[in-house]
Amino acid sequence: MKIIELSNETKQSILDDLLKRSPNNYTQYESTVNEIIENIRTNRDQAVFDYTLKFDKFQLTPDNIKVTRAEIDEAYSLLDTKLIEVIKKSAENIHTFHTKQLRNSWFDFQEDGTILGMKITPIARAGVYVPGGKAAYPSSVLMNVIPAKVAGVGEIVMTTPPGADGKVNPGTLVAADIAGVDTIYKVGGAQAIAAMAFGTQSIPKVDKITGPGNIFVALAKKAVYGYVSIDSIAGPSEILVLADETANPRYVAADLLSQAEHDELASAILITTSRELAEKVSAEVDGFVKVLERAPIIQKSLDNYGYILLANNMEDAIDAANEIASEHLEILTKNPFDIMTRIKNAGAIFLGEYASEPLGDYFAGPNHILPTNGTAKFFSPVNVDDFIKKSSIISYSKEALSKVHKDIELFAENEGLTAHANSIKVRFEE
C-alpha cells in the first residue's frame, strides 16, 4: 500500500479522490434510469415484466411475481442448518439493539390549559430492495427489515431480482422470512425502485425505500425521493483504521482488506503515528493479497483508493479521520475509548483489537447500513427512527391563548400575513 506523509495537501487530495466515487458523479446513467421510471409509471406491471425479461431473462407474470411459501420452504432446505441458526442469532442481536432505540409519544401539560407534545407513528408500508446474483447479502436483509419491524411498520415488502430460472437466492429468502417480511416480489433494478415508489397492479406503493444496490438502483432512489422517502444514496464501501504503535499490524492489514474486497471502488485507509507500523501493515497486506480469493478486486481497490497516512501526532490523525468521515472507523490505540470521545464523524466506530469491522457487518447488532462518501457528517446508520414519523401536538385553552394573542398578532402582521393575525383576533372580539 502507498505510504504518504499526512498534510493538508495530501488530505485534500485524498478527499477529492474519494468523492469521485459518489453516485452523484454518474450522471451519464440518469437518462436511462429516468426512462425506466417513466415507463413503470405509465405501463406499470407490463413495464416491470418487460424489464425483467430484458435484464434478468425471466418471464414474469401476475401469477409468479410473488415468492410463494413453498419457495421459502425450499430455500430453508437448500441452506446449511448451522448457517440458518447463525442468521437467527444475528437477527436476535439486531432486534435487541434496535429495540433500545424505540421512543414514545410525549405530552406536556401546563396548569393554564396548554398541552404540547409529539405523537410518534410508524410508517404504514416500507419497501426493501435486496440485490441478487453474486451480490446477495442475507445480512443486509436483516439490517433493513428488523428496524422497520421494531418500529411497528404495518407492512414490509421486499423486491429482489430472480435468476433466469425464476429462483431467488435462498439465503435472501431465509433471512427475509426470519426478519418478518410480509411479501417478496421477484423484481430487481431501477424498475423495482420505481414500482415501489409509484405502485403497479401487482406491487403496492410504499412510503419508504431502503436497501443497497448498483448504480442504477442508487440513481433510481435519488430520482424517486420526494414521492417516497429513502434511506440514503449509498456509495462504495470504506474503512478507516486509526492506529498507534501498539496496534497489531496483521490485524490492521486484515481489517483493511475486509472492505477492499467489496469492489474496485472500495476505500481502505490507515492513519497512524508510527512509521514502523505503517511499513509492517504494508508488508502484511502484500502477503494477504497473494492468498485471498478476491485478490484482483482487492488490488485494484488498493491501487486506486488505498492509503497509509503517516501523521505527526494523534491530534492530526483524529482531525483527518473527522474530515474523511468514514463509513467504518476502527480505533486501535492504547486508549481507544479516549480517542472515540474526539471522533465527530463516522458511520460506525469499532473500539479495540477484537472489534473488527465484520463483527458489525454480521452479528453484533448495530446496523451495518451506514453513511458513505463523507456523509457521516450529517447522516446516521439506518435505525428505528427511519421508520417512524412525528406529529406535533398543540392545544391551548382560552386562558392560555389570551396571554399571548397580541404577541402572535404582532408577529403575523410584521410578516404581512394579516389573515394569520385575524385568525387569532377573532377569538378575542368584544
Short mmCIF file of C-alpha atoms in Angstrom, two decimals:
data_model
loop_
_atom_site.label_atom_id
_atom_site.label_comp_id
_atom_site.label_asym_id
_atom_site.label_seq_id
_atom_site.Cartn_x
_atom_site.Cartn_y
_atom_site.Cartn_z
CA MET A 1 0.00 0.00 0.00
CA LYS A 2 1.06 3.60 -0.60
CA ILE A 3 2.65 5.23 2.48
CA ILE A 4 2.14 9.01 2.41
CA GLU A 5 3.00 11.78 4.85
CA LEU A 6 -0.22 13.33 6.17
CA SER A 7 -0.52 17.04 5.37
CA ASN A 8 -3.31 19.42 4.46
CA GLU A 9 -2.45 18.92 0.80
CA THR A 10 -2.41 15.12 0.86
CA LYS A 11 -5.59 15.06 2.97
CA GLN A 12 -7.43 17.27 0.48
CA SER A 13 -6.16 15.21 -2.45
CA ILE A 14 -7.47 12.01 -0.87
CA LEU A 15 -10.82 13.63 -0.05
CA ASP A 16 -11.14 14.71 -3.69
CA ASP A 17 -10.33 11.18 -4.88
CA LEU A 18 -12.86 9.60 -2.53
CA LEU A 19 -15.65 11.94 -3.61
CA LYS A 20 -15.17 10.86 -7.23
CA ARG A 21 -16.81 7.56 -6.23
CA SER A 22 -20.11 9.23 -5.32
CA PRO A 23 -23.21 8.12 -7.29
CA ASN A 24 -23.78 11.84 -7.91
CA ASN A 25 -20.91 11.68 -10.41
CA TYR A 26 -22.55 9.03 -12.61
CA THR A 27 -24.89 11.38 -14.41
CA GLN A 28 -24.42 9.53 -17.73
CA TYR A 29 -26.85 6.88 -16.45
CA GLU A 30 -29.57 9.26 -15.27
CA SER A 31 -31.42 9.43 -18.59
CA THR A 32 -31.65 5.63 -18.72
CA VAL A 33 -32.93 5.49 -15.15
CA ASN A 34 -35.47 8.26 -15.74
CA GLU A 35 -36.75 6.45 -18.84
CA ILE A 36 -37.27 3.26 -16.80
CA ILE A 37 -39.09 5.17 -14.07
CA GLU A 38 -41.45 6.90 -16.52
CA ASN A 39 -42.18 3.60 -18.27
CA ILE A 40 -43.09 1.98 -14.94
CA ARG A 41 -45.33 4.93 -14.00
CA THR A 42 -47.14 4.70 -17.34
CA ASN A 43 -47.28 0.98 -18.09
CA ARG A 44 -46.96 -0.41 -14.56
CA ASP A 45 -46.92 -4.24 -14.42
CA GLN A 46 -46.27 -4.66 -18.13
CA ALA A 47 -43.15 -2.50 -17.96
CA VAL A 48 -41.95 -4.48 -14.93
CA PHE A 49 -42.42 -7.72 -16.83
CA ASP A 50 -40.65 -6.38 -19.92
CA TYR A 51 -37.61 -5.16 -18.00
CA THR A 52 -37.34 -8.41 -16.02
CA LEU A 53 -37.28 -10.38 -19.26
CA LYS A 54 -34.71 -8.00 -20.74
CA PHE A 55 -32.33 -7.77 -17.79
CA ASP A 56 -32.92 -10.98 -15.80
CA LYS A 57 -34.02 -13.30 -18.65
CA PHE A 58 -37.13 -14.44 -16.78
CA GLN A 59 -40.74 -14.08 -17.93
CA LEU A 60 -42.70 -12.59 -15.06
CA THR A 61 -46.49 -12.77 -14.88
CA PRO A 62 -49.06 -11.69 -12.28
CA ASP A 63 -49.11 -15.32 -11.13
CA ASN A 64 -45.37 -15.78 -10.49
CA ILE A 65 -44.20 -12.31 -9.43
CA LYS A 66 -44.64 -13.13 -5.71
CA VAL A 67 -42.40 -15.56 -3.87
CA THR A 68 -44.55 -18.40 -2.53
CA ARG A 69 -44.41 -20.12 0.84
CA ALA A 70 -43.27 -23.26 -0.97
CA GLU A 71 -40.30 -21.37 -2.42
CA ILE A 72 -39.35 -20.10 1.02
CA ASP A 73 -39.56 -23.62 2.46
CA GLU A 74 -37.39 -24.87 -0.39
CA ALA A 75 -34.84 -22.15 0.43
CA TYR A 76 -34.59 -23.47 4.01
CA SER A 77 -33.86 -26.96 2.65
CA LEU A 78 -31.03 -25.58 0.48
CA LEU A 79 -29.18 -23.78 3.28
CA ASP A 80 -26.84 -25.33 5.81
CA THR A 81 -28.75 -25.71 9.09
CA LYS A 82 -25.81 -24.20 11.00
CA LEU A 83 -26.00 -21.09 8.80
CA ILE A 84 -29.74 -20.81 9.47
CA GLU A 85 -29.05 -20.87 13.21
CA VAL A 86 -26.38 -18.16 12.81
CA ILE A 87 -28.85 -15.97 10.87
CA LYS A 88 -31.36 -16.42 13.68
CA LYS A 89 -28.78 -15.44 16.33
CA SER A 90 -27.77 -12.40 14.31
CA ALA A 91 -31.43 -11.40 13.89
CA GLU A 92 -31.94 -11.65 17.65
CA ASN A 93 -28.92 -9.38 18.33
CA ILE A 94 -30.10 -6.83 15.76
CA HIS A 95 -33.61 -6.87 17.24
CA THR A 96 -32.31 -6.39 20.78
CA PHE A 97 -30.08 -3.47 19.79
CA HIS A 98 -32.76 -1.65 17.81
CA THR A 99 -35.41 -2.15 20.49
CA LYS A 100 -33.34 0.18 22.69
CA GLN A 101 -33.91 2.94 20.11
CA LEU A 102 -37.70 2.97 20.49
CA ARG A 103 -39.26 6.24 21.58
CA ASN A 104 -42.69 7.00 22.98
CA SER A 105 -45.08 9.81 22.23
CA TRP A 106 -44.95 12.52 24.88
CA PHE A 107 -47.21 15.28 26.15
CA ASP A 108 -46.51 18.28 28.38
CA PHE A 109 -49.48 19.65 30.37
CA GLN A 110 -49.45 23.15 31.92
CA GLU A 111 -51.86 24.46 34.57
CA ASP A 112 -53.22 27.16 32.23
CA GLY A 113 -54.51 24.53 29.80
CA THR A 114 -51.55 24.44 27.39
CA ILE A 115 -50.82 20.98 26.02
CA LEU A 116 -47.78 20.42 23.81
CA GLY A 117 -46.40 17.11 22.64
CA MET A 118 -45.09 14.81 19.98
CA LYS A 119 -47.08 11.90 18.58
CA ILE A 120 -44.90 9.13 17.16
CA THR A 121 -46.39 6.89 14.47
CA PRO A 122 -44.72 4.16 12.39
CA ILE A 123 -44.96 4.48 8.62
CA ALA A 124 -47.65 2.28 7.08
CA ARG A 125 -45.63 0.41 4.46
CA ALA A 126 -41.88 0.02 3.94
CA GLY A 127 -40.13 -1.31 0.84
CA VAL A 128 -36.79 -3.09 0.99
CA TYR A 129 -34.55 -3.59 -2.03
CA VAL A 130 -32.15 -6.55 -1.98
CA PRO A 131 -29.58 -7.15 -4.74
CA GLY A 132 -29.44 -10.56 -6.42
CA GLY A 133 -26.83 -12.78 -8.00
CA LYS A 134 -23.31 -12.64 -6.57
CA ALA A 135 -24.19 -9.51 -4.59
CA ALA A 136 -26.90 -11.19 -2.50
CA TYR A 137 -26.27 -10.48 1.17
CA PRO A 138 -28.70 -12.03 3.70
CA SER A 139 -27.14 -9.87 6.42
CA SER A 140 -28.40 -6.73 4.66
CA VAL A 141 -31.92 -8.18 4.62
CA LEU A 142 -31.83 -8.39 8.41
CA MET A 143 -30.41 -4.88 8.76
CA ASN A 144 -33.13 -3.33 6.59
CA VAL A 145 -36.14 -5.26 7.84
CA ILE A 146 -35.66 -5.64 11.59
CA PRO A 147 -35.56 -1.90 12.45
CA ALA A 148 -38.81 -1.50 10.49
CA LYS A 149 -40.40 -4.37 12.42
CA VAL A 150 -39.23 -2.92 15.74
CA ALA A 151 -40.66 0.47 14.76
CA GLY A 152 -44.05 -1.16 14.19
CA VAL A 153 -44.32 -0.71 10.42
CA GLY A 154 -47.62 -2.21 9.31
CA GLU A 155 -46.41 -3.93 6.14
CA ILE A 156 -42.95 -4.68 4.78
CA VAL A 157 -42.49 -5.64 1.14
CA MET A 158 -39.24 -6.70 -0.47
CA THR A 159 -38.08 -6.73 -4.08
CA THR A 160 -35.14 -8.76 -5.33
CA PRO A 161 -34.20 -9.89 -8.86
CA PRO A 162 -34.81 -13.51 -9.93
CA GLY A 163 -32.36 -15.68 -11.78
CA ALA A 164 -33.10 -16.84 -15.32
CA ASP A 165 -34.84 -19.84 -13.74
CA GLY A 166 -37.14 -17.60 -11.71
CA LYS A 167 -35.48 -18.55 -8.43
CA VAL A 168 -34.37 -16.13 -5.72
CA ASN A 169 -31.17 -16.53 -3.70
CA PRO A 170 -32.08 -18.98 -0.87
CA GLY A 171 -30.12 -17.04 1.75
CA THR A 172 -32.10 -13.92 0.89
CA LEU A 173 -35.40 -15.77 1.28
CA VAL A 174 -34.48 -17.37 4.59
CA ALA A 175 -33.24 -14.07 6.05
CA ALA A 176 -36.40 -12.30 4.86
CA ASP A 177 -38.59 -14.95 6.48
CA ILE A 178 -36.68 -14.81 9.77
CA ALA A 179 -36.77 -10.99 9.78
CA GLY A 180 -40.52 -10.89 9.12
CA VAL A 181 -41.01 -9.62 5.55
CA ASP A 182 -44.68 -9.78 4.55
CA THR A 183 -44.37 -10.15 0.76
CA ILE A 184 -41.42 -10.71 -1.60
CA TYR A 185 -41.54 -9.74 -5.28
CA LYS A 186 -39.20 -11.07 -7.96
CA VAL A 187 -38.18 -7.72 -9.38
CA GLY A 188 -34.77 -6.03 -9.47
CA GLY A 189 -33.00 -2.92 -10.69
CA ALA A 190 -34.30 0.60 -11.19
CA GLN A 191 -37.65 -0.89 -12.23
CA ALA A 192 -38.12 -2.34 -8.73
CA ILE A 193 -37.47 1.04 -7.12
CA ALA A 194 -39.95 2.74 -9.46
CA ALA A 195 -42.56 0.05 -8.82
CA MET A 196 -42.33 0.52 -5.05
CA ALA A 197 -42.30 4.31 -5.39
CA PHE A 198 -45.40 4.60 -7.59
CA GLY A 199 -47.14 1.22 -7.36
CA THR A 200 -48.24 -1.17 -10.09
CA GLN A 201 -51.12 -3.64 -10.39
CA SER A 202 -49.04 -6.24 -8.51
CA ILE A 203 -46.64 -4.21 -6.34
CA PRO A 204 -48.07 -1.76 -3.78
CA LYS A 205 -46.78 1.78 -3.37
CA VAL A 206 -44.64 2.12 -0.25
CA ASP A 207 -43.84 5.08 1.99
CA LYS A 208 -40.10 4.48 2.30
CA ILE A 209 -37.48 2.51 0.33
CA THR A 210 -34.29 1.22 1.93
CA GLY A 211 -31.55 -1.11 0.80
CA PRO A 212 -28.34 -1.14 -1.26
CA GLY A 213 -27.95 -1.75 -4.99
CA ASN A 214 -25.91 -0.95 -8.08
CA ILE A 215 -25.55 2.49 -9.64
CA PHE A 216 -28.92 2.19 -11.44
CA VAL A 217 -30.67 1.37 -8.16
CA ALA A 218 -28.89 4.25 -6.38
CA LEU A 219 -29.86 6.75 -9.09
CA ALA A 220 -33.44 5.46 -9.13
CA LYS A 221 -33.71 6.00 -5.36
CA LYS A 222 -32.38 9.52 -5.85
CA ALA A 223 -34.93 10.18 -8.60
CA VAL A 224 -37.98 9.00 -6.63
CA TYR A 225 -37.03 10.79 -3.42
CA GLY A 226 -39.86 13.16 -2.59
CA TYR A 227 -42.51 10.79 -3.89
CA VAL A 228 -41.31 8.41 -1.19
CA SER A 229 -38.65 8.61 1.49
CA ILE A 230 -35.35 6.73 1.12
CA ASP A 231 -32.56 5.74 3.47
CA SER A 232 -29.64 7.27 1.52
CA ILE A 233 -27.78 7.19 -1.78
CA ALA A 234 -25.20 4.57 -0.89
CA GLY A 235 -21.68 4.80 -2.27
CA PRO A 236 -18.88 2.21 -2.30
CA SER A 237 -17.78 0.68 1.00
CA GLU A 238 -14.94 2.18 3.02
CA ILE A 239 -12.89 1.62 6.15
CA LEU A 240 -10.51 3.84 8.07
CA VAL A 241 -8.24 2.43 10.77
CA LEU A 242 -6.80 4.88 13.30
CA ALA A 243 -3.81 3.25 14.99
CA ASP A 244 -0.72 3.93 17.06
CA GLU A 245 2.42 1.87 17.69
CA THR A 246 0.53 -0.57 19.95
CA ALA A 247 -1.64 -1.92 17.12
CA ASN A 248 -1.14 -5.42 15.72
CA PRO A 249 -0.10 -4.92 12.06
CA ARG A 250 -1.56 -8.25 10.99
CA TYR A 251 -4.95 -7.35 12.44
CA VAL A 252 -4.85 -3.91 10.81
CA ALA A 253 -4.00 -5.36 7.39
CA ALA A 254 -6.73 -7.99 7.61
CA ASP A 255 -9.31 -5.37 8.58
CA LEU A 256 -8.36 -3.03 5.74
CA LEU A 257 -8.79 -5.84 3.23
CA SER A 258 -12.19 -6.80 4.65
CA GLN A 259 -13.58 -3.74 2.87
CA ALA A 260 -11.23 -3.63 -0.11
CA GLU A 261 -12.69 -6.95 -1.30
CA HIS A 262 -16.18 -5.45 -1.78
CA ASP A 263 -15.45 -3.84 -5.13
CA GLU A 264 -12.82 -1.91 -7.06
CA LEU A 265 -14.19 1.42 -5.80
CA ALA A 266 -13.95 0.45 -2.12
CA SER A 267 -11.62 2.51 0.04
CA ALA A 268 -9.22 1.27 2.75
CA ILE A 269 -7.19 3.83 4.71
CA LEU A 270 -4.83 3.53 7.68
CA ILE A 271 -3.87 6.67 9.59
CA THR A 272 -1.08 6.08 12.07
CA THR A 273 1.55 7.93 14.06
CA SER A 274 4.01 5.01 13.72
CA ARG A 275 6.19 4.55 10.62
CA GLU A 276 7.16 1.09 11.84
CA LEU A 277 3.50 0.07 11.99
CA ALA A 278 2.88 1.57 8.54
CA GLU A 279 5.66 -0.49 6.96
CA LYS A 280 4.63 -3.69 8.73
CA VAL A 281 0.97 -3.24 7.70
CA SER A 282 2.01 -2.67 4.08
CA ALA A 283 4.02 -5.91 4.14
CA GLU A 284 1.15 -7.84 5.74
CA VAL A 285 -1.25 -6.52 3.10
CA ASP A 286 1.04 -7.80 0.35
CA GLY A 287 1.10 -11.21 1.98
CA PHE A 288 -2.68 -11.43 2.36
CA VAL A 289 -3.35 -10.31 -1.22
CA LYS A 290 -1.35 -13.29 -2.51
CA VAL A 291 -3.70 -15.80 -0.85
CA LEU A 292 -7.16 -14.17 -0.70
CA GLU A 293 -9.78 -15.28 -3.23
CA ARG A 294 -10.81 -11.82 -4.40
CA ALA A 295 -7.23 -10.64 -4.87
CA PRO A 296 -7.77 -8.90 -8.27
CA ILE A 297 -10.61 -6.77 -6.84
CA ILE A 298 -8.64 -6.07 -3.65
CA GLN A 299 -5.54 -4.99 -5.57
CA LYS A 300 -7.48 -2.65 -7.83
CA SER A 301 -9.22 -1.12 -4.80
CA LEU A 302 -5.89 -0.60 -3.02
CA ASP A 303 -4.24 0.86 -6.11
CA ASN A 304 -6.99 3.42 -6.56
CA TYR A 305 -8.27 4.18 -3.06
CA GLY A 306 -5.92 2.52 -0.57
CA TYR A 307 -3.66 4.72 1.58
CA ILE A 308 -1.44 4.56 4.62
CA LEU A 309 -1.15 8.08 6.05
CA LEU A 310 1.68 8.93 8.46
CA ALA A 311 0.59 11.61 10.95
CA ASN A 312 2.94 13.71 13.09
CA ASN A 313 0.72 13.24 16.13
CA MET A 314 -2.61 11.75 17.18
CA GLU A 315 -4.35 15.14 17.07
CA ASP A 316 -3.59 15.45 13.34
CA ALA A 317 -4.69 11.84 12.81
CA ILE A 318 -8.03 12.47 14.54
CA ASP A 319 -8.61 15.67 12.55
CA ALA A 320 -8.03 13.76 9.30
CA ALA A 321 -10.38 10.97 10.40
CA ASN A 322 -13.10 13.53 11.13
CA GLU A 323 -12.60 15.16 7.72
CA ILE A 324 -12.78 11.84 5.86
CA ALA A 325 -15.86 10.79 7.91
CA SER A 326 -15.52 7.12 7.01
CA GLU A 327 -18.34 4.60 6.86
CA HIS A 328 -16.41 2.26 9.21
CA LEU A 329 -13.82 3.58 11.69
CA GLU A 330 -11.66 1.24 13.74
CA ILE A 331 -9.63 2.66 16.63
CA LEU A 332 -6.62 0.52 17.55
CA THR A 333 -4.70 2.60 20.08
CA LYS A 334 -3.57 2.45 23.71
CA ASN A 335 -6.82 4.01 24.86
CA PRO A 336 -9.45 3.67 22.11
CA PHE A 337 -12.27 4.97 24.33
CA ASP A 338 -10.43 8.26 24.85
CA ILE A 339 -9.89 8.66 21.11
CA MET A 340 -13.57 7.81 20.48
CA THR A 341 -14.69 10.84 22.50
CA ARG A 342 -12.89 13.07 19.99
CA ILE A 343 -14.40 11.45 16.91
CA LYS A 344 -17.24 13.54 15.47
CA ASN A 345 -17.85 11.91 12.09
CA ALA A 346 -18.11 8.17 11.41
CA GLY A 347 -20.85 5.74 10.43
CA ALA A 348 -19.83 3.04 12.92
CA ILE A 349 -16.94 3.10 15.39
CA PHE A 350 -15.13 -0.10 16.40
CA LEU A 351 -13.03 0.04 19.57
CA GLY A 352 -10.10 -2.25 20.34
CA GLU A 353 -8.38 -5.08 18.54
CA TYR A 354 -11.22 -7.58 18.99
CA ALA A 355 -13.92 -5.36 17.48
CA SER A 356 -13.08 -5.87 13.82
CA GLU A 357 -15.41 -4.48 11.15
CA PRO A 358 -17.08 -7.80 10.15
CA LEU A 359 -18.39 -8.10 13.72
CA GLY A 360 -20.63 -5.15 12.90
CA ASP A 361 -21.45 -6.41 9.42
CA TYR A 362 -22.88 -9.69 10.61
CA PHE A 363 -23.54 -10.16 14.25
CA ALA A 364 -23.14 -7.54 16.99
CA GLY A 365 -26.50 -5.84 16.48
CA PRO A 366 -25.86 -2.21 15.38
CA ASN A 367 -26.90 -1.56 11.80
CA HIS A 368 -24.40 -2.06 9.01
CA ILE A 369 -26.26 0.21 6.55
CA LEU A 370 -24.10 3.27 7.08
CA PRO A 371 -23.42 6.70 5.53
CA THR A 372 -20.62 6.71 2.94
CA ASN A 373 -18.59 9.26 0.96
CA GLY A 374 -18.26 11.69 3.86
CA THR A 375 -22.00 11.83 4.52
CA ALA A 376 -21.40 10.64 8.10
CA LYS A 377 -21.00 14.37 8.77
CA PHE A 378 -24.80 14.67 8.52
CA PHE A 379 -26.33 11.18 8.11
CA SER A 380 -26.74 8.29 10.57
CA PRO A 381 -26.90 4.50 10.28
CA VAL A 382 -30.30 3.05 9.43
CA ASN A 383 -32.25 2.90 12.69
CA VAL A 384 -35.74 2.72 14.14
CA ASP A 385 -36.26 6.47 13.63
CA ASP A 386 -36.05 5.87 9.86
CA PHE A 387 -39.38 4.05 10.04
CA ILE A 388 -41.37 6.43 12.22
CA LYS A 389 -42.79 9.90 11.72
CA LYS A 390 -43.58 12.55 14.28
CA SER A 391 -46.62 14.80 14.54
CA SER A 392 -46.57 17.90 16.74
CA ILE A 393 -49.45 18.22 19.21
CA ILE A 394 -50.71 21.69 20.19
CA SER A 395 -53.70 22.51 22.39
CA TYR A 396 -54.33 25.84 24.17
CA SER A 397 -57.17 26.85 26.45
CA LYS A 398 -58.72 30.32 26.05
CA GLU A 399 -56.85 31.40 29.17
CA ALA A 400 -53.51 30.26 27.74
CA LEU A 401 -54.10 31.91 24.36
CA SER A 402 -55.28 35.18 25.93
CA LYS A 403 -51.85 35.66 27.50
CA VAL A 404 -50.04 35.59 24.17
CA HIS A 405 -52.56 36.51 21.45
CA LYS A 406 -51.25 40.06 20.97
CA ASP A 407 -47.70 38.72 20.55
CA ILE A 408 -48.85 36.32 17.82
CA GLU A 409 -50.85 39.03 16.06
CA LEU A 410 -47.84 41.38 16.08
CA PHE A 411 -45.56 38.69 14.66
CA ALA A 412 -48.03 37.82 11.87
CA GLU A 413 -48.69 41.46 10.95
CA ASN A 414 -44.95 42.12 10.81
CA GLU A 415 -44.70 39.40 8.16
CA GLY A 416 -47.60 40.90 6.23
CA LEU A 417 -49.88 37.93 6.91
CA THR A 418 -52.97 39.71 8.16
CA ALA A 419 -55.21 36.67 7.75
CA HIS A 420 -52.94 34.84 10.17
CA ALA A 421 -53.32 37.68 12.65
CA ASN A 422 -57.07 37.77 12.11
CA SER A 423 -57.35 34.06 12.87
CA ILE A 424 -56.16 34.88 16.39
CA LYS A 425 -58.00 38.23 16.76
CA VAL A 426 -61.47 36.84 16.09
CA ARG A 427 -61.19 34.72 19.21
CA PHE A 428 -60.95 37.86 21.36
CA GLU A 429 -63.53 40.13 19.73
CA GLU A 430 -65.73 42.10 22.16
#
